[in-house]
XYZ file of C-alpha atoms in Angstrom:
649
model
C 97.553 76.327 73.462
C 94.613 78.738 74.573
C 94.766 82.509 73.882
C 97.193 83.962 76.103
C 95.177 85.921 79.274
C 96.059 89.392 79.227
C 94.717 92.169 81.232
C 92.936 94.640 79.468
C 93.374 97.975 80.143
C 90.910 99.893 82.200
C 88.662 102.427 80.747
C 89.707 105.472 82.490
C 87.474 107.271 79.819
C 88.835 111.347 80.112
C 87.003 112.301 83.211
C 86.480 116.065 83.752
C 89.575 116.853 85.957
C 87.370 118.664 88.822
C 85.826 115.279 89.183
C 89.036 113.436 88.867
C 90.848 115.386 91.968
C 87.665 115.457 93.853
C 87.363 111.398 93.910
C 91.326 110.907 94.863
C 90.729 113.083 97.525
C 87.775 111.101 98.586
C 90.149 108.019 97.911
C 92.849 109.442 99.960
C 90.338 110.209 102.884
C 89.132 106.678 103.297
C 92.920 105.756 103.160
C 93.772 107.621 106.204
C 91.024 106.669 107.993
C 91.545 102.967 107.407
C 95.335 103.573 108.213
C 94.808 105.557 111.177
C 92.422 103.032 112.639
C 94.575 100.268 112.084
C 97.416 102.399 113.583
C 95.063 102.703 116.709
C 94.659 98.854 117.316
C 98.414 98.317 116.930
C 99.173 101.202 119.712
C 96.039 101.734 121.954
C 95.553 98.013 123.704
C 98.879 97.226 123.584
C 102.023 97.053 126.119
C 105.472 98.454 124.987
C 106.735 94.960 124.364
C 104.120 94.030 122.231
C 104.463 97.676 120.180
C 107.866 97.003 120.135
C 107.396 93.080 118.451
C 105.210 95.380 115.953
C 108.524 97.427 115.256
C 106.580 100.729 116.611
C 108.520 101.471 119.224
C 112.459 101.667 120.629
C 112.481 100.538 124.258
C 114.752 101.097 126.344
C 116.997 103.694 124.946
C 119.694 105.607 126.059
C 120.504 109.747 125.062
C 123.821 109.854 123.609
C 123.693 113.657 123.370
C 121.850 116.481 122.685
C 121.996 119.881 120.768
C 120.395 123.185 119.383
C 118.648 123.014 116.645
C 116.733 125.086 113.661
C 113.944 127.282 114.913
C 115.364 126.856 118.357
C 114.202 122.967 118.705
C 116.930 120.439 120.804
C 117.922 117.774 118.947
C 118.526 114.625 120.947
C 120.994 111.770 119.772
C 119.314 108.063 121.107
C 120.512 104.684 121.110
C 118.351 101.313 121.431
C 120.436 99.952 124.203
C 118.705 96.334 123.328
C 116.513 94.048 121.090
C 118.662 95.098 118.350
C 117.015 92.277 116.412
C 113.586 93.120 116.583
C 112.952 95.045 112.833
C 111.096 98.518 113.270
C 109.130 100.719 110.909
C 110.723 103.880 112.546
C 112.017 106.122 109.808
C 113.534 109.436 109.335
C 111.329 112.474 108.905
C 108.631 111.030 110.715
C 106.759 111.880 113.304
C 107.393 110.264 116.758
C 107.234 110.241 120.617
C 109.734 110.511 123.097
C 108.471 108.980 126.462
C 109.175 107.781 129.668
C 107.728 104.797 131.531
C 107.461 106.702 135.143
C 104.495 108.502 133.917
C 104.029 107.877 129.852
C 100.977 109.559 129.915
C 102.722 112.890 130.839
C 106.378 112.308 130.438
C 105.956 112.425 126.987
C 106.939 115.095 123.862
C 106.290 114.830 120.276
C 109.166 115.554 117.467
C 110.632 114.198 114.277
C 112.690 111.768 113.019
C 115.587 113.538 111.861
C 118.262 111.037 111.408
C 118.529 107.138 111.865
C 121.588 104.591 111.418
C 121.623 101.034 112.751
C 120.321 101.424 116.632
C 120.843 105.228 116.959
C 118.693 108.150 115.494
C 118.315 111.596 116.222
C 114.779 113.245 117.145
C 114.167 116.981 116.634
C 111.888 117.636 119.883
C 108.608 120.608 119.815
C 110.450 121.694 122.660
C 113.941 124.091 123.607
C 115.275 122.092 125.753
C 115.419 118.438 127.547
C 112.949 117.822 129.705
C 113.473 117.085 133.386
C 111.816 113.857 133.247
C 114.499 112.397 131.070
C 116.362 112.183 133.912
C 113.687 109.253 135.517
C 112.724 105.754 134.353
C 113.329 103.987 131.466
C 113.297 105.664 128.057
C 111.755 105.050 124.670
C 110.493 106.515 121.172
C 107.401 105.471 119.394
C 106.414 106.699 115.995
C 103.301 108.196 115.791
C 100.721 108.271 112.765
C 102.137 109.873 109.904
C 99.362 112.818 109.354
C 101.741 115.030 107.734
C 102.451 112.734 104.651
C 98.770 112.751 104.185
C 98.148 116.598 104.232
C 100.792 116.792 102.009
C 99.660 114.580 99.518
C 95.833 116.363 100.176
C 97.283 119.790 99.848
C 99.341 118.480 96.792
C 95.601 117.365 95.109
C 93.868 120.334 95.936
C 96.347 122.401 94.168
C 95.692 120.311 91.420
C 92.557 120.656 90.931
C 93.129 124.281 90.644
C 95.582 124.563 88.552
C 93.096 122.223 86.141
C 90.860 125.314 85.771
C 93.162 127.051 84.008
C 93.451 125.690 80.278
C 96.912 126.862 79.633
C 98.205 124.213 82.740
C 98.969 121.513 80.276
C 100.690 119.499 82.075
C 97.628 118.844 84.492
C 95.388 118.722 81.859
C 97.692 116.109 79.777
C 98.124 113.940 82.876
C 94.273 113.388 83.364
C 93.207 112.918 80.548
C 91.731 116.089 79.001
C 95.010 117.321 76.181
C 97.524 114.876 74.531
C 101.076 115.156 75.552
C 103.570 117.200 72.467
C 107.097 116.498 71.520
C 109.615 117.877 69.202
C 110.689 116.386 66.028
C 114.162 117.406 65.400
C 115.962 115.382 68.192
C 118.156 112.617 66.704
C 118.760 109.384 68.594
C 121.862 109.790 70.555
C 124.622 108.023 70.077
C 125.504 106.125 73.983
C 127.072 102.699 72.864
C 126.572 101.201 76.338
C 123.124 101.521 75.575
C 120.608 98.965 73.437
C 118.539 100.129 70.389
C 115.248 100.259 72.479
C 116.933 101.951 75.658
C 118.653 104.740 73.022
C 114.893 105.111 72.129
C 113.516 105.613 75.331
C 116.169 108.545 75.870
C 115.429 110.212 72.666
C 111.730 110.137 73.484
C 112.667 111.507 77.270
C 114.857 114.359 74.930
C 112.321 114.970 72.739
C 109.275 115.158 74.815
C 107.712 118.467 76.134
C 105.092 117.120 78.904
C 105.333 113.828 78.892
C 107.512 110.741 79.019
C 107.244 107.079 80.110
C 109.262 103.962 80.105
C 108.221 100.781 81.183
C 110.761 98.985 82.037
C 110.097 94.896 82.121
C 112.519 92.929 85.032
C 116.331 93.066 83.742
C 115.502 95.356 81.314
C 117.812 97.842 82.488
C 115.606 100.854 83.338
C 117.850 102.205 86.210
C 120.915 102.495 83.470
C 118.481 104.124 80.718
C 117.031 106.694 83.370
C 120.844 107.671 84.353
C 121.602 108.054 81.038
C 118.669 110.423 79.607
C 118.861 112.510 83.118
C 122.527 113.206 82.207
C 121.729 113.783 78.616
C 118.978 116.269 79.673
C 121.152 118.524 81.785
C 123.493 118.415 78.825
C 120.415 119.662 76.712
C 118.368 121.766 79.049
C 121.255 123.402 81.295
C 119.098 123.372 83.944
C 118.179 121.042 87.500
C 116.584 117.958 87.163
C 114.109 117.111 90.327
C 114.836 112.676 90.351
C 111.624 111.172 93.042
C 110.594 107.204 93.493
C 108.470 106.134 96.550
C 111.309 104.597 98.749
C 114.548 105.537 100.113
C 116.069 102.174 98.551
C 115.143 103.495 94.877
C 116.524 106.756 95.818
C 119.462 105.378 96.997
C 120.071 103.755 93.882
C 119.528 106.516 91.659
C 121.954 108.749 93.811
C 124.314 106.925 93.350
C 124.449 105.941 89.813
C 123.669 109.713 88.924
C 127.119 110.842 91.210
C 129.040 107.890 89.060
C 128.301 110.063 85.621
C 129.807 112.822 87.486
C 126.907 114.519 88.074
C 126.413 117.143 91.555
C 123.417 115.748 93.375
C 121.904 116.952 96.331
C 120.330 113.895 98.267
C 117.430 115.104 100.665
C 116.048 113.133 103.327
C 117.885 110.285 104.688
C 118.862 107.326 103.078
C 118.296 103.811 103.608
C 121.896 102.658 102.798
C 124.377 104.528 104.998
C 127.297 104.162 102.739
C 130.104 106.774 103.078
C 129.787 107.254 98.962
C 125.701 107.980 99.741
C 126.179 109.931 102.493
C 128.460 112.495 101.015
C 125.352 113.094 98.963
C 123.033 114.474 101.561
C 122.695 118.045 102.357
C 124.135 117.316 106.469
C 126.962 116.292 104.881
C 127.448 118.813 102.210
C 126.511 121.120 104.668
C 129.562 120.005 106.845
C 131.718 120.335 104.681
C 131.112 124.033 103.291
C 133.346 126.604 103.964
C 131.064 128.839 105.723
C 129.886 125.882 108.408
C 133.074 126.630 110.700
C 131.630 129.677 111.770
C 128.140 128.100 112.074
C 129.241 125.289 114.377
C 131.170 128.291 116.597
C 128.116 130.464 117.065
C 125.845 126.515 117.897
C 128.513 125.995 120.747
C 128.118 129.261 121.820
C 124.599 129.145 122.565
C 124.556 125.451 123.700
C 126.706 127.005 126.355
C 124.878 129.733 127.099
C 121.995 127.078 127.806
C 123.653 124.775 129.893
C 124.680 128.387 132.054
C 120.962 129.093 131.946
C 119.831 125.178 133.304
C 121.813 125.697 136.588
C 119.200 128.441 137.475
C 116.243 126.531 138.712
C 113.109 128.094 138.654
C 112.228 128.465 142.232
C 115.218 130.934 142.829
C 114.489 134.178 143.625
C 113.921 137.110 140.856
C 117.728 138.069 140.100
C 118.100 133.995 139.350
C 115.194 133.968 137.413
C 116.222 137.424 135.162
C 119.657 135.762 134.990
C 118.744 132.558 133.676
C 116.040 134.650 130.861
C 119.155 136.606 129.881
C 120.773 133.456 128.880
C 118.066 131.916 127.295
C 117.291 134.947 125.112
C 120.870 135.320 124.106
C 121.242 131.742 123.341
C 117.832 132.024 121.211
C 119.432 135.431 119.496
C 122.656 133.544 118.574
C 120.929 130.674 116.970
C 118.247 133.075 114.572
C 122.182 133.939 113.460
C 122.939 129.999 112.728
C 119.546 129.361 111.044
C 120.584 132.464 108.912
C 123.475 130.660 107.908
C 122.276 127.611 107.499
C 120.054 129.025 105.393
C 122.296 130.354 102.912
C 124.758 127.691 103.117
C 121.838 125.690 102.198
C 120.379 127.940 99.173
C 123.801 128.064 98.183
C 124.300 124.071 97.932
C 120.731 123.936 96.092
C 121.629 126.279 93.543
C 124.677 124.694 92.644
C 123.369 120.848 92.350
C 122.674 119.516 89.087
C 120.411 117.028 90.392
C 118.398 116.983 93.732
C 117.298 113.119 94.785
C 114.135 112.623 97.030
C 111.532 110.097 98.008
C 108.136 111.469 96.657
C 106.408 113.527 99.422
C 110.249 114.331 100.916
C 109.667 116.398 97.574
C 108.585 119.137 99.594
C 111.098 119.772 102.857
C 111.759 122.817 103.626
C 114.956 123.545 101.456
C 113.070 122.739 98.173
C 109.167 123.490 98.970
C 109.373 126.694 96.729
C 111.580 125.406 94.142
C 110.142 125.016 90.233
C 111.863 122.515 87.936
C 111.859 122.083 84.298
C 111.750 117.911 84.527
C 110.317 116.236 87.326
C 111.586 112.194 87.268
C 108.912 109.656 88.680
C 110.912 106.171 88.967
C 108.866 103.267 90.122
C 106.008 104.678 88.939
C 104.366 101.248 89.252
C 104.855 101.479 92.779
C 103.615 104.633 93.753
C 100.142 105.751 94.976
C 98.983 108.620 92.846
C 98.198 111.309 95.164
C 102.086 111.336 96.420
C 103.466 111.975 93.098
C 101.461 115.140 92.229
C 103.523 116.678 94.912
C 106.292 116.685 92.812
C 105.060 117.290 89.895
C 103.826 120.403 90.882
C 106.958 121.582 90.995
C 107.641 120.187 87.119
C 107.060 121.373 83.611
C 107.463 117.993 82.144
C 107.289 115.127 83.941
C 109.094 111.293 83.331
C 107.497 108.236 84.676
C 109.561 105.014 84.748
C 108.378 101.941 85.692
C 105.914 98.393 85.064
C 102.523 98.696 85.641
C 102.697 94.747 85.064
C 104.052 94.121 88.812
C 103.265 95.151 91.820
C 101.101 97.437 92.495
C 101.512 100.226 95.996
C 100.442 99.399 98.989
C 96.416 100.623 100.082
C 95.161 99.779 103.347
C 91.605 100.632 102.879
C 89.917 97.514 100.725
C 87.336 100.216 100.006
C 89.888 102.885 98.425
C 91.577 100.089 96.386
C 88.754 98.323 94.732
C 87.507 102.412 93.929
C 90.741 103.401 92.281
C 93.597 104.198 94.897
C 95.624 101.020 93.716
C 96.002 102.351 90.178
C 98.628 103.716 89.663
C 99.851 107.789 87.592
C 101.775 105.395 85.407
C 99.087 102.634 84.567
C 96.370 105.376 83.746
C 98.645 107.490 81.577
C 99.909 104.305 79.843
C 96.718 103.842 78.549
C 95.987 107.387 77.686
C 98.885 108.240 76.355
C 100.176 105.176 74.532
C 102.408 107.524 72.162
C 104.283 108.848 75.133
C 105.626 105.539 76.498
C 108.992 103.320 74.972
C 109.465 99.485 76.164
C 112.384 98.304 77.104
C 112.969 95.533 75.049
C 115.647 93.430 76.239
C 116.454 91.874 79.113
C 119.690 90.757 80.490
C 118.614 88.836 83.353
C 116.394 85.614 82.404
C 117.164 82.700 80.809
C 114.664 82.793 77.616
C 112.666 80.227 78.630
C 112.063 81.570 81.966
C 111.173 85.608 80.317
C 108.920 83.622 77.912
C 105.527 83.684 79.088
C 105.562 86.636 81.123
C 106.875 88.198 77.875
C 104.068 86.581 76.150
C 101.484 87.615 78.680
C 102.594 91.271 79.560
C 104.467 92.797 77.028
C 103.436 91.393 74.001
C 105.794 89.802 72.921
C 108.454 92.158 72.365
C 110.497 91.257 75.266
C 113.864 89.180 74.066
C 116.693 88.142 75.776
C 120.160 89.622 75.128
C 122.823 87.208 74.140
C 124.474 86.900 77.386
C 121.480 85.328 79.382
C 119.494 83.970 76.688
C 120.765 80.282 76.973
C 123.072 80.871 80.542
C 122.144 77.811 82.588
C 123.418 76.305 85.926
C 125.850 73.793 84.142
C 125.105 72.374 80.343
C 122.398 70.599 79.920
C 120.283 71.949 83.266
C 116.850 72.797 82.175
C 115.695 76.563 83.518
C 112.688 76.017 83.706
C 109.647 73.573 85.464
C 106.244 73.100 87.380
C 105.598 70.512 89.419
C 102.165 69.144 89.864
C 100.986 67.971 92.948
C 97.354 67.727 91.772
C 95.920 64.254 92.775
C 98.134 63.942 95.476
C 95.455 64.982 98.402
C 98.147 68.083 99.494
C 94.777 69.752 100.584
C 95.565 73.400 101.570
C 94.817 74.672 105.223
C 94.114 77.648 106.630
C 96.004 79.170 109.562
C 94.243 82.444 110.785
C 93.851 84.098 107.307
C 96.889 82.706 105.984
C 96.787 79.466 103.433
C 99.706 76.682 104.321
C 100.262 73.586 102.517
C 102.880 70.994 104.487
C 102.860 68.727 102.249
C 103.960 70.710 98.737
C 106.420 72.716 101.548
C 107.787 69.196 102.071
C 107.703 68.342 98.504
C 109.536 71.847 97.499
C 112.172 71.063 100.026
C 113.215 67.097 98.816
C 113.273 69.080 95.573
C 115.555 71.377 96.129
C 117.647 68.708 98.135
C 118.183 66.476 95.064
C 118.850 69.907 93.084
C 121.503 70.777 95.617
C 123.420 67.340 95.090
C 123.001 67.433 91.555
C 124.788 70.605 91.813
C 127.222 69.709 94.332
C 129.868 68.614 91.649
C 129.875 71.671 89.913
C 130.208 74.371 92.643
C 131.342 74.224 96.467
C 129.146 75.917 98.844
C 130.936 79.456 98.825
C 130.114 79.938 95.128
C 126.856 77.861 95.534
C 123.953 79.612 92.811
C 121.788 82.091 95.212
C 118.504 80.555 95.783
C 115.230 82.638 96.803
C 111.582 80.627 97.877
C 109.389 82.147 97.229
C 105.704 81.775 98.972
C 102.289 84.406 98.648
C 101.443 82.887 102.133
C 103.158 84.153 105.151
C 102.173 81.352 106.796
C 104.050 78.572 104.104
C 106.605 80.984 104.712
C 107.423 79.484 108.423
C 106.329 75.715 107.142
C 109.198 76.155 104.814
C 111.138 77.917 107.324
C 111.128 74.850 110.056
C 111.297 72.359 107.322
C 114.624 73.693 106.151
C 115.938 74.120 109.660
C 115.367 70.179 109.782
C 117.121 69.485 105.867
C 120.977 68.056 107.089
C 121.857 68.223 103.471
C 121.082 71.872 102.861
C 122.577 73.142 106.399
C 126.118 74.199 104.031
C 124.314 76.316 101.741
C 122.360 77.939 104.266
C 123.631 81.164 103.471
C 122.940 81.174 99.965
C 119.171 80.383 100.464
C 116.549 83.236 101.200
C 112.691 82.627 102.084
C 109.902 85.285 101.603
C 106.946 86.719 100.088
C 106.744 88.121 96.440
C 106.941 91.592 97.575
C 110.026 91.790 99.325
C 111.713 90.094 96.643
C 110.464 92.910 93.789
C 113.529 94.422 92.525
C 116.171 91.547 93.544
C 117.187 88.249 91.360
C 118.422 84.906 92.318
C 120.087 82.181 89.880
C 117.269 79.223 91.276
C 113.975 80.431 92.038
C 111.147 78.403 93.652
C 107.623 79.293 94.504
C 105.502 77.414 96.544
C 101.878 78.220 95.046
C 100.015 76.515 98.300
C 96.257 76.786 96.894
C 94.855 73.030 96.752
C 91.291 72.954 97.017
C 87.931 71.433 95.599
C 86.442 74.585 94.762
C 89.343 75.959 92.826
C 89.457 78.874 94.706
C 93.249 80.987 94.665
C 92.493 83.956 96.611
C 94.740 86.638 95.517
C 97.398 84.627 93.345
C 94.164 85.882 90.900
C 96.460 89.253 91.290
C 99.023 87.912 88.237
C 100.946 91.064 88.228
C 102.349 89.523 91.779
C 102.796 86.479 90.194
C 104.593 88.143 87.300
C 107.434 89.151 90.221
C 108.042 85.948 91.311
C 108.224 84.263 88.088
C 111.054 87.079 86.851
C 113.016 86.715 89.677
C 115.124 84.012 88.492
C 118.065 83.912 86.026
C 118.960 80.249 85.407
C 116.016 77.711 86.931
C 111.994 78.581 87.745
C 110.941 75.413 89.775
C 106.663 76.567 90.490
C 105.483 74.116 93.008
C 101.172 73.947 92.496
C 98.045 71.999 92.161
C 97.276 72.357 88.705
C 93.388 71.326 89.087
C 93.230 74.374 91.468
C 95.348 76.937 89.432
C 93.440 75.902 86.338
C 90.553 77.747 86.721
C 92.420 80.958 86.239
C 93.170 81.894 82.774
C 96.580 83.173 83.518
C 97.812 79.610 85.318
C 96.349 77.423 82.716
C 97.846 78.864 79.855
C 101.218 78.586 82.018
C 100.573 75.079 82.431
C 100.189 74.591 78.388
C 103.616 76.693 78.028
C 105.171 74.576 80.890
C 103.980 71.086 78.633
C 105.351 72.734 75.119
C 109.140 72.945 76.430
C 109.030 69.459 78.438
C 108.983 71.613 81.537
C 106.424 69.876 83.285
C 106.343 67.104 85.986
C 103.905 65.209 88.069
C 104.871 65.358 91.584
C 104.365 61.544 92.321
C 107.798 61.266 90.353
C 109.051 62.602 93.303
C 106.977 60.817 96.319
């Protein structure tokens, strides 16, 4: 077999940190501008219905209420009254419109995001009360481009490059490239017997470290139970808050949750993405609900709502006495709520001082409630995922910092080609791995992959040192069922085509799918199709996506396990598992050209996916000419794992 392909690390060299700051900002510039231009095109030539298909916009809607809110803002409660199928990218704590079609070029007011479940959110309007237009046409909310994410993250940079004047900010300095990253020597490993030996490790380094800690956590390696464990070991060490960050809700979510479970008091900020009761008595509404002091809060908000509703039945084109009448009220209500956004306040600082842990996504790092807040550990999870100039915004805020993650899959999204072939898609975690090699601990077992299926990505990206634990090593779909094989369609003309910029192949698709049927049957003995194995198909092409898509709607034999069958792209699958995975490689050409399946960290994701079968569909004169697939090919051959695809024609 040839040498295994493995990507070398890049030279990051130790840049001068002025230097370092100045390009990300330059990075983050041409990111904006590339995102705000493509933001354009979506919104300025386009009708509601098709910004709506985009998932821009909520229309119609209907108000389900309104109320007073901090710094005198209404808060209006709105429900998508239809289309509830169409997915959006609407989120909370962003910024957004509020329109109406009778005149959407002036019945419109900007505001935030401040709450969203299912079909009904809440929007915090620049504005102190409703405005009379919401009484005409139809209704709708549209986000708008996210600017204040990006100032955050620029302001967050600049300070950086401050503080990386100063020669006693080590952290700064350790993080770029310029010190090496200390750690004390008298911290034993602890003893946590639902750990393994290299997660104890990992936790003792997190102990033990005074700037700087990383894991890299390979698929199934259990880095969500490791982190849960050292942040609850720290607090037991360091008496003092831990600030927990990743780039999504979802991985916020998850960490939330898992932290409350040890018994831990955490403060989630923001909103999350799973609106579970257990998550939502996390978040600071709900805490703030429930303190003793809200009663009278919620007394002196009525109060002044009422006071405004007095003041709206004064129009404005009474006479003077009207007018003074209807200022009185307004004024008074105004006065009343300074004295609710006093409380708040403290009920607030009051629920902040007392959590042991405070959850956010990266730039929600810096909401109002925690802006000024210092912590002694900062916690990065999915590092891997996260573009660099959001996480110095929390860490800022840290004297140490943790970054968990794998630099070996996917890497965060950049719009701007430009900014990611200069340096934008490379990750905090990737650079410092190579920096700071001493800092980081592998997890080095998994407990998800058969061991023939962790193999070569185990060979390839973590040298090795990746195992299977006992419970998965050999776990198969009934005895005897091999977990792992590639199929090779090459010599079978199943020339690729393109549709728009998107590759398809029909005929592997078509291939793929008898496959699968003859796997179902043999199967079909051995489990009914309630407890059928979960299956995932996997494609890089959006396009082969809906091939596969129409082909299975048109499979009789697979109609009963419908429900335990899920098709998509790499990247929505990162972070989930399936018992069959297979992936539908689609590149078949003369030239041996495979686009960006040359991006093997993706292709590490898909691969890891499974737990008991791998079926990789592909054209193995294509894939070939990559390094990476070739060498697959030879570890495919070794363990009898590999089939010509006219055994199944």
């Amino acid at each position: 077999m040839s040498i295994p392909y493995r990507r070398a690390p890049a030279n990051y060299g130790l840049p001068l940190s002025m230097d370092y700051f100045k390009q990300l900002l330059d990075l983050l510039k041409a990111e904006r501008e590339e995102d705000r231009n493509q933001y354009r095109k979506l919104t300025e030539t386009t009708s509601i219905a098709d910004r709506r298909a985009n998932g821009l916009t909520w229309y119609p809607i209907a108000i389900r209420g309104s109320e007073m809110s901090r710094g005198d803002y209404v808060t209006v409660e709105l429900e998508r009254t239809n289309h509830h199928d169409v997915s959006h990218q609407l989120r909370s704590g962003m910024p957004a419109l509020f329109f109406s079609n009778h005149d959407p070029r002036k019945d419109r007011v900007e505001g935030t995001i401040a709450y969203l479940s299912g079909n009904r959110l809440k929007i915090t309007l620049l504005t102190d009360e409703l405005p009379d237009w919401s009484r005409d046409g139809k209704l709708g909310v549209e986000m708008l481009f996210d600017d204040k994410s990006y100032d955050e993250m620029q302001d967050a940079l600049k300070e950086a490059n401050m503080r990386s004047e100063n020669p006693k900010n080590r952290l700064v300095n350790i993080l770029t490239g310029q010190a090496s990253p200390t750690a004390r020597t008298d911290i034993p490993l602890p003893v946590i017997p639902r750990l393994n030996d290299s997660q104890r490790q990992a936790v003792q380094h997190i102990l033990a470290a005074n700037e700087l800690a990383i894991v890299h956590g390979p698929p199934g390696s259990g880095k969500t139970t490791t982190l849960v464990q050292a942040i609850n070991a720290l607090i037991r060490q360091d008496h003092q808050k831990i600030l927990v960050v990743a780039p999504s809700n979802t991985a916020v979510d998850l960490l939330s949750e898992k932290l409350h479970e040890q018994g831990l008091n955490v403060l989630r900020v923001g909103n999350p993405a799973r609106v579970s009761d257990r998550l939502m008595a996390l978040t600071l509404d709900h805490k703030m609900a429930d303190h003793p002091l809200m009663r009278e809060a919620k007394k002196l908000k009525k109060q002044a709502n009422e006071f405004k509703n007095m003041a709206h039945k004064y129009k404005r084109q009474f006479g003077k006495a009207e007018r003074d009448q209807r200022k009185a009220l307004f004024d008074e209500a105004h006065r009343i709520m300074k004295e609710v956004d006093n409380s708040e306040q403290y009920i607030i600082d009051d629920l902040v001082a007392k959590a042991q842990v405070i959850t956010a996504t990266l730039v929600g790092s810096n909401q109002y409630m925690i802006r000024n807040l210092t912590f002694h550990t900062v916690v990065i999870d999915e590092a891997g995922q996260a573009l660099e100039p959001a996480c110095w915004i929390p860490i800022l805020k840290a004297q140490k910092v943790i970054l968990a993650g794998d630099h070996c899959q996917l890497s965060p999204t950049v719009k701007s080609m430009e900014a990611a072939r200069k340096g934008l898609s490379t990750t905090l975690l990737e650079k410092c791995v190579a920096l700071h090699p001493e800092a980081v601990t592998l997890l080095e077992e998994q407990y998800r992959m058969h061991e023939r299926i962790m193999g070569y990505s185990s060979r390839v990206f973590y040298q090795n040192r990746l195992r299977a634990h006992a419970s998965v090593a050999t776990h198969s779909l009934f005895a005897g069922d091999s977990p792992l094989g590639f199929i090779d369609t090459a010599g079978c003309g199943f020339d690729e085509k393109l549709e728009g910029t998107s590759s398809t192949n029909p005929e592997e698709a078509a291939l793929l799918i008898k496959h699968l049927t003859d796997v179902v049957a043999t199967l079909s003995p051995f489990y009914t199709p309630l407890d059928f194995p979960s299956v995932a198909i996997i494609s890089p092409y959006k396009q082969q996506l809906n091939v596969l898509n129409d082909l299975l709607q048109h499979a009789p034999a697979l109609q009963p396990y419908r429900a335990k069958l899920a098709v998509n792209t790499i990247d929505s699958f990162q972070g989930q598992e399936r018992d069959i995975v297979y992936i539908s490689m689609t590149r078949s050409n003369d030239q041996g050209e495979i686009g960006f399946l040359s991006d093997i960290r993706r292709m590490n994701v898909a691969m890891t996916r499974a737990r008991k079968k791998l079926i990789i569909v592909g054209d193995s004169a294509t894939l070939a000419s990559h390094p990476f697939y070739a060498d697959f090919i030879d570890y495919a051959q070794q363990l009898d794992a590999y089939q010509s695809a006219w055994e199944w024609l």
